[in-house]
Short mmCIF file of C-alpha atoms in Angstrom, two decimals:
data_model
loop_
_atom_site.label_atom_id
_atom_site.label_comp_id
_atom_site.label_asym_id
_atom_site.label_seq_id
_atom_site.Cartn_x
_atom_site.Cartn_y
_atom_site.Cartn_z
CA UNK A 275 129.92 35.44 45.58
CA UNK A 276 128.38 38.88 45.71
CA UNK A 277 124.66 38.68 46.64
CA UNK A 278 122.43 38.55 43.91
CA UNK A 279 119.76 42.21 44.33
CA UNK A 280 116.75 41.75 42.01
CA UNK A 281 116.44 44.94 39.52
CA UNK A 282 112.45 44.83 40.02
CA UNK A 283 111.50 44.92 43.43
CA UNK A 284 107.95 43.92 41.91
CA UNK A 285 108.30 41.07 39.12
CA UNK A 286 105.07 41.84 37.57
CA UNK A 287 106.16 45.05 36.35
CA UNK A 288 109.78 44.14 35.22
CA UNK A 289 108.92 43.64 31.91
CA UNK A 290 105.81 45.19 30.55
CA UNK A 291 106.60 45.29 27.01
CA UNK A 292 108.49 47.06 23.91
CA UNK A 293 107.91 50.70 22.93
CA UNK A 294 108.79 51.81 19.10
CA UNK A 295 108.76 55.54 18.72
CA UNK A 296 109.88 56.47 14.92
CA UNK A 297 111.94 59.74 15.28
CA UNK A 298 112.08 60.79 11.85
CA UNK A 299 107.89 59.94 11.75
CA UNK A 300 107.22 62.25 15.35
CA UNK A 301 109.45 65.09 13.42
CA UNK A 302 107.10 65.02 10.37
CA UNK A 303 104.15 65.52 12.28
CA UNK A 304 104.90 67.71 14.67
CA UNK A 305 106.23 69.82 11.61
CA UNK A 306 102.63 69.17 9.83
CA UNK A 307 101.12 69.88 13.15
CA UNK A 308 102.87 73.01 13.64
CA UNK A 309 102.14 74.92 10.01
CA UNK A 310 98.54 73.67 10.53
CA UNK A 311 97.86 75.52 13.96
CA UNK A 312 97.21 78.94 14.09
CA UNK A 313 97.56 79.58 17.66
CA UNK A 314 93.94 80.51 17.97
CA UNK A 315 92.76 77.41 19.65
CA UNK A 316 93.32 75.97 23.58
CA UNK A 317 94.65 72.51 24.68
CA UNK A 318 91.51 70.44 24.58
CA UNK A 319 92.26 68.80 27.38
CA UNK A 320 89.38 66.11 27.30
CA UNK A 321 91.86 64.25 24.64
CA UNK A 322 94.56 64.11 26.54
CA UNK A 323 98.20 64.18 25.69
CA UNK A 324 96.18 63.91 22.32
CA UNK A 325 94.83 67.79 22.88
CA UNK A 326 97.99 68.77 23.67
CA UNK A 327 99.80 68.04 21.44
CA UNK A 328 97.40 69.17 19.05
CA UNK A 329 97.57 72.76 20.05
CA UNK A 330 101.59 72.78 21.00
CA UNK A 331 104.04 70.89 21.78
CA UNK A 332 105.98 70.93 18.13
CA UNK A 333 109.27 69.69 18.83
CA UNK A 334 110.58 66.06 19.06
CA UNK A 335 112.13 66.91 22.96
CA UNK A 336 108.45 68.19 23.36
CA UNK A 337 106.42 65.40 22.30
CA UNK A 338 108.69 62.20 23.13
CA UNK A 339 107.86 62.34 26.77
CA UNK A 340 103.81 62.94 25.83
CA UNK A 341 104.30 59.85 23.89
CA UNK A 342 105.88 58.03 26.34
CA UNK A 343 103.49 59.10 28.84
CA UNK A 344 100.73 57.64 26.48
CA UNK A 345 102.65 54.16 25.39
CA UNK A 346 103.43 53.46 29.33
CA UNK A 347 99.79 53.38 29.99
CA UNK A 348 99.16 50.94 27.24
CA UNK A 349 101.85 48.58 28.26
CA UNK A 350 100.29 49.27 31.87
CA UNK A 351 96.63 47.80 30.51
CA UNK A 352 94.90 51.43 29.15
CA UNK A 353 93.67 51.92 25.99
CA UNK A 354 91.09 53.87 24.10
CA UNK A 355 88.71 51.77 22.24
CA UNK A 356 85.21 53.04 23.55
CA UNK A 357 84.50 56.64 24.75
CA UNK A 358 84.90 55.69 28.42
CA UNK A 359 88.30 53.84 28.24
CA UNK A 360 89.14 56.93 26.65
CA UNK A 361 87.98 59.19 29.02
CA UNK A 362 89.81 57.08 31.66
CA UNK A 363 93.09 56.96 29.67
CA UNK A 364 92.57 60.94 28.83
CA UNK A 365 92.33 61.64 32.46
CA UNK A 366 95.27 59.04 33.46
CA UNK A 367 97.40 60.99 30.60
CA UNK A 368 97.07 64.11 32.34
CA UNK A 369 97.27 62.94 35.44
CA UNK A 370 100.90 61.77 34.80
CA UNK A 371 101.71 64.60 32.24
CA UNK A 372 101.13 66.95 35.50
CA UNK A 373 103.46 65.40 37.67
CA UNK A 374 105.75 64.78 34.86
CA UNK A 375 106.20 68.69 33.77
CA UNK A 376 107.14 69.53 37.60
CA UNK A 377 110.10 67.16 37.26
CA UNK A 378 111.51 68.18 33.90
CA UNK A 379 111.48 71.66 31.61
CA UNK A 380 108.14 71.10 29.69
CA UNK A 381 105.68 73.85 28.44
CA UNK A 382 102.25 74.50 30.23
CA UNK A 383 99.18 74.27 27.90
CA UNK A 384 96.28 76.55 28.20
CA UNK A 385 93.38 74.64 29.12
CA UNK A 386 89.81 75.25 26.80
#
C-alpha cells in the first residue's frame, strides 16, 4: 500500500473556504472603470488593491489576481468593516500585491 502523504502539511489551513469570482461581472467593471478614468489621478494606495484598481488595472488577467489577493485575506480572517480593519486589510493587500507582482507579469501603480 503506498504511504498515505497529507496534501496540507498544516490542517487548519486546508480548507479555508470557497471563492466566487463572476468573469463576465469583473469584465463589466473594469470596462466601466476604464472609460471613467482619465489617467489624471495616482493609485491611492491607502485603499488598497481597492486604489488600484481604481486608477488601472482594466483587464480581467489584471484584476483576477488583485481579487484574489483580496478574497484570500477574507477566507484568512480580514475584513473591512471599521476604518482600522481596513487600514489593516489595505496594508495586508499591498503587502501581498508586492510580493505577488515580482513573481508574475503585473503592472506597477504610481503611488499618490
Amino acid at each position: 500500500e503506498p504511504e498515505k502523504v497529507p496534501l496540507c502539511k498544516h490542517r487548519e489551513l486546508c480548507n479555508l473556504g470557497d471563492l466566487v469570482v463572476s468573469v463576465p461581472y469583473v469584465k463589466r467593471q473594469c470596462e466601466a472603470d476604464a472609460q471613467d478614468y482619465d489617467g489624471s489621478t495616482a493609485a491611492d494606495l491607502s485603499q488598497g488593491v481597492a486604489g488600484l484598481m481604481a486608477t488601472g488595472f482594466f483587464t480581467v488577467q489584471e484584476r483576477m489576481p488583485l481579487l484574489m489577493i483580496h478574497g484570500m485575506l477574507h477566507l484568512l480572517g480580514h475584513d473591512h468593516e471599521d476604518d482600522e480593519d481596513h487600514e489593516l486589510m489595505a496594508r495586508r493587500e499591498l503587502e501581498v500585491w508586492q510580493e505577488f507582482r515580482y513573481r508574475i507579469a503585473m503592472p506597477e501603480a504610481q503611488a499618490s
